[in-house]
PDB file of C-alpha atoms and ligand atoms in Angstrom:
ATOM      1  CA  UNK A   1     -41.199 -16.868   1.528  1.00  0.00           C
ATOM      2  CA  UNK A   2     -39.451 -13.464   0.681  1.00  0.00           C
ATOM      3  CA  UNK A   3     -35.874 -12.982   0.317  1.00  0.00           C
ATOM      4  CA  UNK A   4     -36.245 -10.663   3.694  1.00  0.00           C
ATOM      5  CA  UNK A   5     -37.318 -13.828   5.535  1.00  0.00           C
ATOM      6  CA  UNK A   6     -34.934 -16.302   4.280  1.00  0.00           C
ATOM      7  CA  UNK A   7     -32.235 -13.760   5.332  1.00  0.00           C
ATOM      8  CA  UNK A   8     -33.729 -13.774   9.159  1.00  0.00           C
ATOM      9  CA  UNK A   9     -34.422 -17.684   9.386  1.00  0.00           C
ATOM     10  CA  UNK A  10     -30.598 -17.834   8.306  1.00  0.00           C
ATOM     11  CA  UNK A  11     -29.091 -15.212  10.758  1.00  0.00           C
ATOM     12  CA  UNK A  12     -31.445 -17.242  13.741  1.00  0.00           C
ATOM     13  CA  UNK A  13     -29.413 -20.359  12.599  1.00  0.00           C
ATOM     14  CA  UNK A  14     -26.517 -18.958  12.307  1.00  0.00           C
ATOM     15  CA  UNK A  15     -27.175 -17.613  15.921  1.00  0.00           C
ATOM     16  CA  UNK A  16     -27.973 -20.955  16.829  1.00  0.00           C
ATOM     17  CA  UNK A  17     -24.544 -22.586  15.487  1.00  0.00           C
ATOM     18  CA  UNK A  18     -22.531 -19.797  16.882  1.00  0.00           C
ATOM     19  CA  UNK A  19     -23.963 -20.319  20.568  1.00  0.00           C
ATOM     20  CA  UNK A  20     -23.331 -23.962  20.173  1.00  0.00           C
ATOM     21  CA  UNK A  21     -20.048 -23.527  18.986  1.00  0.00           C
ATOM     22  CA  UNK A  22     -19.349 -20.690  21.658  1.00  0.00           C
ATOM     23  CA  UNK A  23     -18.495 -18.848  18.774  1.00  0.00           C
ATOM     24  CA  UNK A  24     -19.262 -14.760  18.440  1.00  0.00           C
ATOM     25  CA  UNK A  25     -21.326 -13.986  14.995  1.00  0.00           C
ATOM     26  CA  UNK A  26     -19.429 -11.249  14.339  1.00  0.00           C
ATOM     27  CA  UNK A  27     -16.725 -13.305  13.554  1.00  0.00           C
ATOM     28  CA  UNK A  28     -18.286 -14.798  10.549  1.00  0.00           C
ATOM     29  CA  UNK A  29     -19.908 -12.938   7.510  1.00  0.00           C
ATOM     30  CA  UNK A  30     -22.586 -14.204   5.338  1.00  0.00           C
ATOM     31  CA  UNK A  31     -22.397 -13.511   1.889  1.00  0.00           C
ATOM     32  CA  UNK A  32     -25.617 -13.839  -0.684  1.00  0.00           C
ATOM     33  CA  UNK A  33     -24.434 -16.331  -3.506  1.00  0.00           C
ATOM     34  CA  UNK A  34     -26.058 -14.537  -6.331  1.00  0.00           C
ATOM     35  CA  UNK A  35     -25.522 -16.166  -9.620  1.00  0.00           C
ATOM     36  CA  UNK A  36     -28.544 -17.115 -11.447  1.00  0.00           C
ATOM     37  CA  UNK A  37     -30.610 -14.634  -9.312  1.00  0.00           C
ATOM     38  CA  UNK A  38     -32.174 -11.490 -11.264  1.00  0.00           C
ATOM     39  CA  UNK A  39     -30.721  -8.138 -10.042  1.00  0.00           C
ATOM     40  CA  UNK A  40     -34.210  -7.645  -8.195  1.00  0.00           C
ATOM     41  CA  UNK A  41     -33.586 -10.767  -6.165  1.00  0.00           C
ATOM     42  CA  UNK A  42     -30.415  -8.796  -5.525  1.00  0.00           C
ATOM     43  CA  UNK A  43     -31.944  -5.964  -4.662  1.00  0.00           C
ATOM     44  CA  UNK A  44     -34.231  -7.589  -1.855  1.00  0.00           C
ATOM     45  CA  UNK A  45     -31.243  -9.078  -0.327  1.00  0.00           C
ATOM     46  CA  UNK A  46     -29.558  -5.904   0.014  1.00  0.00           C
ATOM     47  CA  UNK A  47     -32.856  -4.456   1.214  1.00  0.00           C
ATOM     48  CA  UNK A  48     -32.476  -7.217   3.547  1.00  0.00           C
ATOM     49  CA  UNK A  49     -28.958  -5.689   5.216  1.00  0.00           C
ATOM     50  CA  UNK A  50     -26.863  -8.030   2.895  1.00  0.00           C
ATOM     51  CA  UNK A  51     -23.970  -5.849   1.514  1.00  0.00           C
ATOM     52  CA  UNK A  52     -21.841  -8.950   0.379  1.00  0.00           C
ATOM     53  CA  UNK A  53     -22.437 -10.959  -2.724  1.00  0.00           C
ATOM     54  CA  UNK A  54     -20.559 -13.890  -4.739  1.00  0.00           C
ATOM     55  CA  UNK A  55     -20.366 -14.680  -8.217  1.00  0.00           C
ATOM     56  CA  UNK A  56     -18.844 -17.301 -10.329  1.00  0.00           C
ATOM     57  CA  UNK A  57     -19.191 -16.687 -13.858  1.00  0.00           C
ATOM     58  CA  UNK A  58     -17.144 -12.778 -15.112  1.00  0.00           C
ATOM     59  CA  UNK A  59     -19.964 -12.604 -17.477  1.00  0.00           C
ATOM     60  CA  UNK A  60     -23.132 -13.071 -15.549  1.00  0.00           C
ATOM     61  CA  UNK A  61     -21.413 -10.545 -12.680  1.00  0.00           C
ATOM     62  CA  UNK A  62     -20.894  -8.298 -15.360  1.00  0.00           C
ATOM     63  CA  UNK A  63     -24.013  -8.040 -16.910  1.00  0.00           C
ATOM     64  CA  UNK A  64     -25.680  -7.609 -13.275  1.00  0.00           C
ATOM     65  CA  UNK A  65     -23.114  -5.418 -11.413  1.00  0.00           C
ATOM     66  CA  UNK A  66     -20.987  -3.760 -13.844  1.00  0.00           C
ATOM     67  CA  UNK A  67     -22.947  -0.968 -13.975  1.00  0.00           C
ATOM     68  CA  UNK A  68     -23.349   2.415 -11.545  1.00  0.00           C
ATOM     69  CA  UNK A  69     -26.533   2.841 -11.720  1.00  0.00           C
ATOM     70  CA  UNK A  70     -27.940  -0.699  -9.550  1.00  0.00           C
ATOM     71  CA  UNK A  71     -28.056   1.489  -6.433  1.00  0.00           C
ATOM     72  CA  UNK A  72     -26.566  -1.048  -4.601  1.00  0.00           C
ATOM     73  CA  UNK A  73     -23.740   1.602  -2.245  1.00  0.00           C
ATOM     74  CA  UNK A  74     -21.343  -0.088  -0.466  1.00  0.00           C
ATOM     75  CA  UNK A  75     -21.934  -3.418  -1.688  1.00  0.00           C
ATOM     76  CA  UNK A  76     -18.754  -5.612  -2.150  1.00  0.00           C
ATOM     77  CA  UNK A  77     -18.436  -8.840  -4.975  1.00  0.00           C
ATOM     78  CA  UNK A  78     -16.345 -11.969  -4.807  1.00  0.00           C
ATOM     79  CA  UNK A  79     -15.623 -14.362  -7.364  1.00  0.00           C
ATOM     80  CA  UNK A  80     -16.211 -17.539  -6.228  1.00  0.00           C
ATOM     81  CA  UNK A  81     -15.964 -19.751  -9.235  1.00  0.00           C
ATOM     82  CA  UNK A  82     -13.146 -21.162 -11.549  1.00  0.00           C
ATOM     83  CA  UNK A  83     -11.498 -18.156 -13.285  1.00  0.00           C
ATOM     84  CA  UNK A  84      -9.990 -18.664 -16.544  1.00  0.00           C
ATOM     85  CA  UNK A  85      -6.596 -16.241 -17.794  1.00  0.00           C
ATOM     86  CA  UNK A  86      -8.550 -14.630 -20.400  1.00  0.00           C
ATOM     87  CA  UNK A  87     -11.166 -13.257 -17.847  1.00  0.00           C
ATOM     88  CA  UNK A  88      -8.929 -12.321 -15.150  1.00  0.00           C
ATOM     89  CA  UNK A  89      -8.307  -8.536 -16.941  1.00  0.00           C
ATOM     90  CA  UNK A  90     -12.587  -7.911 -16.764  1.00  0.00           C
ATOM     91  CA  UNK A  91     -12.662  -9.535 -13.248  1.00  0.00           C
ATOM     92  CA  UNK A  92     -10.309  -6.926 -11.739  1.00  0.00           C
ATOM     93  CA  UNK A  93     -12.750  -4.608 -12.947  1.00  0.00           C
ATOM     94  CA  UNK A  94     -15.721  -6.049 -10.345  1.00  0.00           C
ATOM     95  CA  UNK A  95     -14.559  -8.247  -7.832  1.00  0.00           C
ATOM     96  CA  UNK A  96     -12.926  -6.990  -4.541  1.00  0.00           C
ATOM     97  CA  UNK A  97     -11.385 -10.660  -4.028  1.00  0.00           C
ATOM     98  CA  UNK A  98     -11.252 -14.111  -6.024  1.00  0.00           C
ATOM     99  CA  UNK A  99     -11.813 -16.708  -3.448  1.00  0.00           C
ATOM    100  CA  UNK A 100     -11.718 -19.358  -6.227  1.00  0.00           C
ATOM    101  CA  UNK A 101      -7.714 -19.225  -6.704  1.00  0.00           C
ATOM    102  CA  UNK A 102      -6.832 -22.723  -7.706  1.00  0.00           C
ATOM    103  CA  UNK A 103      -3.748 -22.485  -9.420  1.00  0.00           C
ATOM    104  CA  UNK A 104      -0.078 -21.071 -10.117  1.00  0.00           C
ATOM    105  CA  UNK A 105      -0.966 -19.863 -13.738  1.00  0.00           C
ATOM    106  CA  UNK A 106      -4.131 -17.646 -12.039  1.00  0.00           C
ATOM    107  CA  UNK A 107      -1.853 -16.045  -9.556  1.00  0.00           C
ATOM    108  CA  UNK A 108       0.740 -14.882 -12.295  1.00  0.00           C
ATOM    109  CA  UNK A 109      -1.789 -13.678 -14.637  1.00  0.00           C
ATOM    110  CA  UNK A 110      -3.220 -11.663 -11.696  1.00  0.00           C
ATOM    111  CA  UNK A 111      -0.161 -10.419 -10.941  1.00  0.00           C
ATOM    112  CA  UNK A 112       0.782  -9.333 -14.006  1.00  0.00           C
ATOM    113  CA  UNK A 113      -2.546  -7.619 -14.984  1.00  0.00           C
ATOM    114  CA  UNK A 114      -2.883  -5.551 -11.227  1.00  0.00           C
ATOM    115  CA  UNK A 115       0.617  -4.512 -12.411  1.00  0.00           C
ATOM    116  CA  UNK A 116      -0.904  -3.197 -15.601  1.00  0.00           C
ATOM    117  CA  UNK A 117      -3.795  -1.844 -14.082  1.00  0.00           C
ATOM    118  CA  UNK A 118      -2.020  -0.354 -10.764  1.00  0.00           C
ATOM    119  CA  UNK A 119      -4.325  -2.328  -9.024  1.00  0.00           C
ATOM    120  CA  UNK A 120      -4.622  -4.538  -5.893  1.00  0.00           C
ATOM    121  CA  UNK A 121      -6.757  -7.598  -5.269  1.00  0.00           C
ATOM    122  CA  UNK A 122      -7.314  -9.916  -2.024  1.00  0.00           C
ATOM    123  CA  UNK A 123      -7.065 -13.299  -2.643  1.00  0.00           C
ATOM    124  CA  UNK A 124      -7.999 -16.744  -1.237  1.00  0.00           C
ATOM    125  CA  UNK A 125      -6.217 -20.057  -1.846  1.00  0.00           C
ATOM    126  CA  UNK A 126      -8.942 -22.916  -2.887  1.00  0.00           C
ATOM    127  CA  UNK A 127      -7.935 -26.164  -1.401  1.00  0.00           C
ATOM    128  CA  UNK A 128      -9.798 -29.630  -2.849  1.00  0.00           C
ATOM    129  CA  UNK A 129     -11.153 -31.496  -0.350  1.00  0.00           C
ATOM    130  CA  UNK A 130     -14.435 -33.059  -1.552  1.00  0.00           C
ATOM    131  CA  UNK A 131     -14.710 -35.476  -4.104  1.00  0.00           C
ATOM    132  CA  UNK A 132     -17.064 -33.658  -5.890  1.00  0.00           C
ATOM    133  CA  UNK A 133     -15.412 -30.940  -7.054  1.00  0.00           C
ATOM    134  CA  UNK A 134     -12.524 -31.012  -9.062  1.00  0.00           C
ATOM    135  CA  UNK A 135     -10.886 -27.565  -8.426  1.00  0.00           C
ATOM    136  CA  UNK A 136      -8.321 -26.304  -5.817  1.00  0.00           C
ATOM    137  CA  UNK A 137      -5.056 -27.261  -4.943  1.00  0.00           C
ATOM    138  CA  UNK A 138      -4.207 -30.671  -3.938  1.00  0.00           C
ATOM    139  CA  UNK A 139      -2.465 -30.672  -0.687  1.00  0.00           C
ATOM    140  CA  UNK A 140      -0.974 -28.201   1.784  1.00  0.00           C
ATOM    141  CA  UNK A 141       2.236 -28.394   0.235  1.00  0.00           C
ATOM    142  CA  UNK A 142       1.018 -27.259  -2.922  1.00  0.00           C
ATOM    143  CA  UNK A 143      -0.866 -24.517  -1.037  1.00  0.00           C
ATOM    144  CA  UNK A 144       2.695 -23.693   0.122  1.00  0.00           C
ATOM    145  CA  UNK A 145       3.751 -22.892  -2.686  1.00  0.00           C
ATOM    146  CA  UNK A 146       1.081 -20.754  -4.174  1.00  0.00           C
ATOM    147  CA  UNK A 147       1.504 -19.035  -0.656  1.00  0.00           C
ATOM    148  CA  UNK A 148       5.127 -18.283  -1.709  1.00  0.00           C
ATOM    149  CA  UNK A 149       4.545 -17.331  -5.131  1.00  0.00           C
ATOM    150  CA  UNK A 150       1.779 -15.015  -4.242  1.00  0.00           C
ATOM    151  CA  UNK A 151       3.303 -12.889  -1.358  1.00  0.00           C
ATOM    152  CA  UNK A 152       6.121 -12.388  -3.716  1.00  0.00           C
ATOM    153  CA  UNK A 153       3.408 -10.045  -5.094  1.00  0.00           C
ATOM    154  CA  UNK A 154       2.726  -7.139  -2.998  1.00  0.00           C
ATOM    155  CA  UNK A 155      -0.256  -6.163  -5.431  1.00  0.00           C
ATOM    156  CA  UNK A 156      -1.868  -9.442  -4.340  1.00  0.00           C
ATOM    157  CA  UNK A 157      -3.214  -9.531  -0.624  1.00  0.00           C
ATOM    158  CA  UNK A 158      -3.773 -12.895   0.421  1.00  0.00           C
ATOM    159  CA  UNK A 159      -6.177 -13.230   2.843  1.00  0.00           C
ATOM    160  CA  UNK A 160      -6.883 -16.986   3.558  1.00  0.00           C
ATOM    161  CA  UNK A 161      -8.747 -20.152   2.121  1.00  0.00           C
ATOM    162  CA  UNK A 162     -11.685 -21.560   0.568  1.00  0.00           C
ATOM    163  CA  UNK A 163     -13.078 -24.578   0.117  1.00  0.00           C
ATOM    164  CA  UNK A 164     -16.204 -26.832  -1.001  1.00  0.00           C
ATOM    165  CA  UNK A 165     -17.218 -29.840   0.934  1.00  0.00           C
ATOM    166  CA  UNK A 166     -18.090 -32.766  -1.320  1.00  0.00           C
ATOM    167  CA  UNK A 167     -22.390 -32.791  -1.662  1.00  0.00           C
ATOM    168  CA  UNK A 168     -23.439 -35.626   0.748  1.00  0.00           C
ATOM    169  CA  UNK A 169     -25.705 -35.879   3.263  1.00  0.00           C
ATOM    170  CA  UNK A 170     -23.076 -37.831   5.475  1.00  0.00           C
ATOM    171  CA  UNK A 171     -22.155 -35.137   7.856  1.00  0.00           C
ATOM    172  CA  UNK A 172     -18.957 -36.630   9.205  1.00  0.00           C
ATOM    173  CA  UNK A 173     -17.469 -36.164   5.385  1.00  0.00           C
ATOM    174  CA  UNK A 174     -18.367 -32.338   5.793  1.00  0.00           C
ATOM    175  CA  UNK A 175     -16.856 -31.793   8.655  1.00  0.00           C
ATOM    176  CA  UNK A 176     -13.873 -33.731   7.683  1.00  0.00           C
ATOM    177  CA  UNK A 177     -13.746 -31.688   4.553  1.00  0.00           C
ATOM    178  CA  UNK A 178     -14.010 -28.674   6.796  1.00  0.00           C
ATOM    179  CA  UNK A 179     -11.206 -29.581   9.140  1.00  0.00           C
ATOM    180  CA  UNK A 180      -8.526 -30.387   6.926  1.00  0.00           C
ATOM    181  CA  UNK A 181      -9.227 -26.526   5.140  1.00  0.00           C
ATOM    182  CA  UNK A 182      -8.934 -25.163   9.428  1.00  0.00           C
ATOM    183  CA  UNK A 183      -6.177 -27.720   9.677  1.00  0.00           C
ATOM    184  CA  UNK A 184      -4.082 -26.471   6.170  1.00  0.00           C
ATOM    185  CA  UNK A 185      -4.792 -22.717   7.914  1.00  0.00           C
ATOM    186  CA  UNK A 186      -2.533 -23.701  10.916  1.00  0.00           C
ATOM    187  CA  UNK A 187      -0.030 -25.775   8.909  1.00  0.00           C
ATOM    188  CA  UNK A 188       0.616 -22.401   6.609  1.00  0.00           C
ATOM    189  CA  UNK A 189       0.396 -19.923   9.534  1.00  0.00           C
ATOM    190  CA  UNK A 190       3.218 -22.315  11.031  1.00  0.00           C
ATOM    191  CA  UNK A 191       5.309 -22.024   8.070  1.00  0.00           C
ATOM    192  CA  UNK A 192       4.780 -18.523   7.231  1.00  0.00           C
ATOM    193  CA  UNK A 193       4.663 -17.041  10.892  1.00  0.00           C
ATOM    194  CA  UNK A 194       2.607 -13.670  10.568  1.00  0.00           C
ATOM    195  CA  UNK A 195       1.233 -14.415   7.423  1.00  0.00           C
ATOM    196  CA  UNK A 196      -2.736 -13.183   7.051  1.00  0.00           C
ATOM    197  CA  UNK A 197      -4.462 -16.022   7.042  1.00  0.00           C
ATOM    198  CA  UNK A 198      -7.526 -15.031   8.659  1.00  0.00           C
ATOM    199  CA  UNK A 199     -10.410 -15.621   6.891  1.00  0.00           C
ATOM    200  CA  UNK A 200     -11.653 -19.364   6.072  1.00  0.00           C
ATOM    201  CA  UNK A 201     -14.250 -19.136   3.694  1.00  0.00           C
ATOM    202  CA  UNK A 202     -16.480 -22.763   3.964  1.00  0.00           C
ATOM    203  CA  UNK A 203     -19.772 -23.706   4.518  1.00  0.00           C
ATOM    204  CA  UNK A 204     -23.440 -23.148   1.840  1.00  0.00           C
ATOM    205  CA  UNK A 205     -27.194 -23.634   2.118  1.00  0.00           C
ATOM    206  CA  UNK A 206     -26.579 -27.164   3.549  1.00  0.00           C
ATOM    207  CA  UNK A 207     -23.583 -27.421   5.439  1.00  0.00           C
ATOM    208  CA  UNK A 208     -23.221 -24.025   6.853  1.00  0.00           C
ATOM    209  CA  UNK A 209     -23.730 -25.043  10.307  1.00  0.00           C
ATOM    210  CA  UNK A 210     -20.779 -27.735  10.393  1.00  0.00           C
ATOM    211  CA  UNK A 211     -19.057 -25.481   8.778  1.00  0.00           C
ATOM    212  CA  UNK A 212     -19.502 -22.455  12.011  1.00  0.00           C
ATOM    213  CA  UNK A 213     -18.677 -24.974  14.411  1.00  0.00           C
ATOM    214  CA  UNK A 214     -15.454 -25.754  12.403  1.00  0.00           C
ATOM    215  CA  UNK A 215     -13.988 -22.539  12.215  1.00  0.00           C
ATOM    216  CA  UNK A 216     -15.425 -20.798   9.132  1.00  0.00           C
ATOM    217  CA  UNK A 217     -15.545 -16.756   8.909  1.00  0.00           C
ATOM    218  CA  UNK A 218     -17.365 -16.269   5.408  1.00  0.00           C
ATOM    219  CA  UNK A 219     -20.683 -18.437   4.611  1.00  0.00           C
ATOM    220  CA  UNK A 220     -21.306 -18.529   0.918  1.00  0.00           C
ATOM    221  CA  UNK A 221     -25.209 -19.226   1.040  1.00  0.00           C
ATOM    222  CA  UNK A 222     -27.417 -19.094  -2.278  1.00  0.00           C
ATOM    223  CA  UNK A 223     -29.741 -21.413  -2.514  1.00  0.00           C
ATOM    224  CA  UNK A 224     -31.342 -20.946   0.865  1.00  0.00           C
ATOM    225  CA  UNK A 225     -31.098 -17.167   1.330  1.00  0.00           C
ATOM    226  CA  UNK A 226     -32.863 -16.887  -2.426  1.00  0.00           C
ATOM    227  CA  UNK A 227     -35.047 -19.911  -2.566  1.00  0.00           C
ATOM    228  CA  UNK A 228     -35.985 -20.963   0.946  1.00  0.00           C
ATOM    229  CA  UNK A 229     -35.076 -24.035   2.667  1.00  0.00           C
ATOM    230  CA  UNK A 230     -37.190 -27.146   3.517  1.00  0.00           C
ATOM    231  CA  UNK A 231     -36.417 -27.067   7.814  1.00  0.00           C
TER     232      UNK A 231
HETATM  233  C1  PLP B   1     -23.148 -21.966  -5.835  1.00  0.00           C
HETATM  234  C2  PLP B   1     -22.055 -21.866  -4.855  1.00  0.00           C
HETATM  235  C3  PLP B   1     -22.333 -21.644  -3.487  1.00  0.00           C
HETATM  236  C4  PLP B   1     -23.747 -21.561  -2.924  1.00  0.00           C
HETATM  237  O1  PLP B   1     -24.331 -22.819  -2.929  1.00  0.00           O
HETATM  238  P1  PLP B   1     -25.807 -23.032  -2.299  1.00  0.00           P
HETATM  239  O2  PLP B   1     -25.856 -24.496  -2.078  1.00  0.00           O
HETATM  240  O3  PLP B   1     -26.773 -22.546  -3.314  1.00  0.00           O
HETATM  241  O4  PLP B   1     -25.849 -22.272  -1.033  1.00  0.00           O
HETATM  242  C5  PLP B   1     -21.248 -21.498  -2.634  1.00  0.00           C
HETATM  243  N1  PLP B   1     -19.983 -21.570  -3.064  1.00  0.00           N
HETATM  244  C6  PLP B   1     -19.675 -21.795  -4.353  1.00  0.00           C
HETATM  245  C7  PLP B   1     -18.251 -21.872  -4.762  1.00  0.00           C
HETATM  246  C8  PLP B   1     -20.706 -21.967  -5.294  1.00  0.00           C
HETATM  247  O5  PLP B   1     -20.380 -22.208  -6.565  1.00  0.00           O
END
């Protein structure tokens, strides 16, 4: 299977999901989780009409993207993984936004260097809510917080939240995970009345489909839009 066809057997599910969930699939955007994949696997997904992309390691994006001359126009790249201080100066340099922001410390250090740089970035909040993975913030009060510190920024544009459900196969987990990251969404735009909030990134190759019917607005699929799937 080509990259072209995984791309169209995803957008038919994601069709699927949104008519179930009465939901309008403009609301959500898929993005092409690229790390490990060689710029030509890249390159067939943009062929493909995919113009947004996700990375989690600095170096890796900046050995495939950091450079003019890939011919990929118009083409926009997250960081999705956990971003240490030291790389946060190189990362301003390719990513649009860093959905991965986990903690206090990341959100002063980007701070400090858009100052430098006389730059802006959009951010996302990570919150933890799957066993599995060890990164985000705790709780929604400690997502207050970073809310707090970070619009005290006006270089840093928060945008909303992120999260990774815990790999099972036991759906009602997922979804759980899923709900408390729409849940900690209403809690903050409560507390912070106006805020933007608006985009909940959640959902990969095998929980995307919970994750539509829960509320998601970015899909971070790799695996299945480079690799194929087994349904
Ligand atoms: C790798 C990764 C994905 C994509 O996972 P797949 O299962 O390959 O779709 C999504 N989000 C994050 C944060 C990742 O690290």
């Amino acid at each position: 299977m080509s990259v072209r066809d995984n791309v169209c057997r995803i957008e038919e599910r994601i069709q699927r999901a949104c008519d179930r969930a009465g939901r309008n699939r403009e609301a959500i955007r898929l993005m092409a989780v690229s790390k490990f994949q060689s710029l030509e696997s890249i390159k067939e997904a943009y062929e493909a009409g995919i113009r947004l992309f996700g990375e989690s390691r600095v170096q890796e994006a900046r050995a495939k993207f950091g450079f003019t001359t890939t011919g990929l126009a118009d083409m926009e790249l997250h960081c999705i993984g956990q971003l240490q201080r030291n790389k946060v100066k190189n990362a301003l340099q390719l990513f649009s936004c860093i959905q991965s922001v986990d903690r206090n410390e990341l959100i002063l250090e980007l701070a400090r260097q858009c100052e430098r740089e006389s730059k802006t970035i959009d951010i996302l909040l990570e919150l933890h809510t799957g066993e599995s993975s060890k990164t985000g913030y705790p709780d929604v009060d400690r997502l207050t917080e970073a809310v707090e510190l970070a619009l005290s920024y006006p270089l840093l544009h928060l945008r909303g939240l992120m999260t990774m459900a815990p790999y099972t196969d036991d759906s009602r987990l997922i979804r759980q995970s899923f709900r408390q990251l729409a849940e900690a969404q209403r809690t903050l735009i409560q507390r912070f009345p106006g805020i933007d909030m608006g985009v909940l990134s959640m959902g990969m190759s095998n929980d995307f489909e919970i994750a539509i019917e829960e509320g998601s607005t970015l899909l971070r699929i790799g695996t299945a839009l480079f690799k194929g799937d087994a349904s």
